[in-house]
Coordinates of C-alpha atoms in Angstrom, one line a residue:
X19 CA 0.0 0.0 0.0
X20 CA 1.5 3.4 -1.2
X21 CA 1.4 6.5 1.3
X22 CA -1.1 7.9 -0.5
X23 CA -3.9 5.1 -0.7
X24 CA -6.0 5.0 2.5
X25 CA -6.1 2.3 4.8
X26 CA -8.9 -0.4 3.9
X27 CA -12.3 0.6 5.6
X28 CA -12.8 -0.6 8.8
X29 CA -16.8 -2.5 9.6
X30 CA -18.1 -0.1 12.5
X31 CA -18.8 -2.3 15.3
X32 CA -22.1 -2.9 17.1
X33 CA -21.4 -0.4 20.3
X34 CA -20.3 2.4 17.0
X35 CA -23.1 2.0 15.2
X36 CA -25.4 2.6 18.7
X37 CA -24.0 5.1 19.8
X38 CA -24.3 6.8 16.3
X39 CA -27.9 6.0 16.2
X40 CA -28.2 7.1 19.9
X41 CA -26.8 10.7 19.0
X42 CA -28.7 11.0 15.9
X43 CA -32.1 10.3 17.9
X44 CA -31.2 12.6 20.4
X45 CA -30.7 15.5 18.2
X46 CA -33.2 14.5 16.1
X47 CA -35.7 14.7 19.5
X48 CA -34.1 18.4 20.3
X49 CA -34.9 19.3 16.9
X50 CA -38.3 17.3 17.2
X51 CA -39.0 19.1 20.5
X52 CA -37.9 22.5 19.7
X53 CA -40.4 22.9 16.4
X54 CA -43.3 21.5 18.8
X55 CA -42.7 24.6 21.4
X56 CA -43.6 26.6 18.3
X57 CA -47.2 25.0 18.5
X58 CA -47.7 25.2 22.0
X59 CA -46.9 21.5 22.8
X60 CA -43.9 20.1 24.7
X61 CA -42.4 17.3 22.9
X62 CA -43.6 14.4 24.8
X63 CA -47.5 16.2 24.0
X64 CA -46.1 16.2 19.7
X65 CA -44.8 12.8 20.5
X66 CA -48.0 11.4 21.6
X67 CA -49.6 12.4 18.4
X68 CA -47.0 11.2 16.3
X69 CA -47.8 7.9 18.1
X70 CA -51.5 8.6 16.7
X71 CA -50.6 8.6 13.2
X72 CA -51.1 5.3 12.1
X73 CA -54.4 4.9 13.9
X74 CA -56.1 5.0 17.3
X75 CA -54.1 3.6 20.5
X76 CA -55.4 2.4 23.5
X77 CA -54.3 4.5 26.5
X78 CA -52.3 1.8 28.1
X79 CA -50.8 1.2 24.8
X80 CA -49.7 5.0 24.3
X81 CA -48.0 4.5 27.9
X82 CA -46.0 1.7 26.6
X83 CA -45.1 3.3 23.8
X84 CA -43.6 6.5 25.7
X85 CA -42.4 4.4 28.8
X86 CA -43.9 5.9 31.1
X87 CA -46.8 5.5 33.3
X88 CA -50.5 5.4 32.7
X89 CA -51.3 7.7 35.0
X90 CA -49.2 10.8 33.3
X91 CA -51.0 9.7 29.8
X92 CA -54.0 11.0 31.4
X93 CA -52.8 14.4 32.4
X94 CA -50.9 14.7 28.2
X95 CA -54.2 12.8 26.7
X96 CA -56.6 15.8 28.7
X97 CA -53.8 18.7 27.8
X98 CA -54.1 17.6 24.2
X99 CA -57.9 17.0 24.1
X100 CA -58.3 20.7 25.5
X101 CA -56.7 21.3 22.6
X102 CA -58.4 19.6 19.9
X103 CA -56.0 18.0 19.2
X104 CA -57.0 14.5 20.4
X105 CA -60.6 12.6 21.7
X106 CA -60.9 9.6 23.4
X107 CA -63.4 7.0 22.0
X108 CA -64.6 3.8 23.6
X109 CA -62.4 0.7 22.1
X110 CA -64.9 -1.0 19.6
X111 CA -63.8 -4.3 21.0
X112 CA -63.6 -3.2 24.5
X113 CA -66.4 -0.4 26.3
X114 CA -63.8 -0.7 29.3
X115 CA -60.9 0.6 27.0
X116 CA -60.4 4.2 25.7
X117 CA -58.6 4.9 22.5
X118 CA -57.0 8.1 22.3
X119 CA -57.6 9.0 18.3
X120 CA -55.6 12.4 16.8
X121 CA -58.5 14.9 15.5
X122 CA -57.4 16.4 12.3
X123 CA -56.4 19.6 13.6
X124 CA -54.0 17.2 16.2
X125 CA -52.6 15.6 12.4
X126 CA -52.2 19.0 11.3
X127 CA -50.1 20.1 14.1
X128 CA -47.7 17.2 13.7
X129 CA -47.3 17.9 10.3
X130 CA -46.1 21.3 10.3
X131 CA -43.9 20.7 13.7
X132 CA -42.3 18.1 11.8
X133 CA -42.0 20.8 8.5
X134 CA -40.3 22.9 10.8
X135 CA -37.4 20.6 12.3
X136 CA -34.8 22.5 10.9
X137 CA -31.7 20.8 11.6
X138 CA -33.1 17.6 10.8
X139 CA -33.8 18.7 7.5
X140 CA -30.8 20.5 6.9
X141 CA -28.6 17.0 8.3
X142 CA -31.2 15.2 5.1
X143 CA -30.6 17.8 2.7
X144 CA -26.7 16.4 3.0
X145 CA -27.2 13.1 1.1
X146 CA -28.0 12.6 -2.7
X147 CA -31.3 11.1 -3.9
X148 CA -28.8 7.5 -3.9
X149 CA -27.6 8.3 -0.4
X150 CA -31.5 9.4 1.1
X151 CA -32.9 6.0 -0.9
X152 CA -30.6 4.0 0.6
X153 CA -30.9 5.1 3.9
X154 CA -34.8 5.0 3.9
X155 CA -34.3 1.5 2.6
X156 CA -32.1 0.7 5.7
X157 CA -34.0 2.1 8.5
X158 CA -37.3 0.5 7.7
X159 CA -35.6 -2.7 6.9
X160 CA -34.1 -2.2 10.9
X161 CA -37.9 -0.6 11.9
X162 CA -39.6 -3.5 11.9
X163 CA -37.1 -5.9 14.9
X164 CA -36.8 -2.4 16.7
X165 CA -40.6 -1.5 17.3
X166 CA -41.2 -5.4 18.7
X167 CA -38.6 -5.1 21.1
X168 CA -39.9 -1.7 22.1

């Protein structure tokens, strides 16, 4: 190998390759958090309704999801419904279970706080159509192991 030929790539190990995607989630939750204080919301209110976007969740469920208590869905679920931006509706399967559903003006809301993440767009507008494709490819190939362990 001549001095001017770099050394061969190295694989990133496991522990790299965490803590990359550990750094990137945390400034992308900054960023995330930051464009929802725009709209009135604190990020764990935005991230409830992003939770909501692929349907209705059963309060238990939402808790799960945000790893955290029942009891403090409650107090986010009532903040957000006095903000139209959420209702509860009985569980079609269940009258005992309450499904916290995102109102349109709640999708809406989401929608433009995640327009306005900034950074996280500028960090995206870095890679090439290849580069973005590939990397979409990547992370919902990873999504689906990662959400059942969640």
């Amino acid at each position: 190998m001549s001095a001017s030929t770099p050394p061969p790539a190295q694989t990133p190990t496991k522990i790299e390759l965490l803590e990359l995607l550990a750094a990137l989630g945390m400034a992308q939750w900054r960023d995330f958090s930051a464009a929802a204080v725009h709209h009135g919301l604190t990020g764990t209110q935005a991230k409830v309704l992003s939770q909501l976007g692929r349907g209705p969740l059963p309060m238990r469920a939402l808790a799960e999801r945000l790893v955290c208590d029942a009891s403090n869905i409650t107090g986010i679920v009532d903040r957000l419904e006095d903000q139209g931006l959420v209702r509860r509706e009985p569980s079609p399967t269940d009258r005992r279970v309450k499904n916290v559903v995102a109102t349109d003006k709640g999708r809406e809301t989401l929608l433009r706080v995640r327009t306005e993440m900034q950074a996280t767009h500028s960090a995206l507008d870095t890679l090439d159509p290849a580069e973005t494709e590939t990397l979409f490819a990547l992370l919902n190939r990873l999504r689906p192991s990662m959400e059942r362990t969640a």
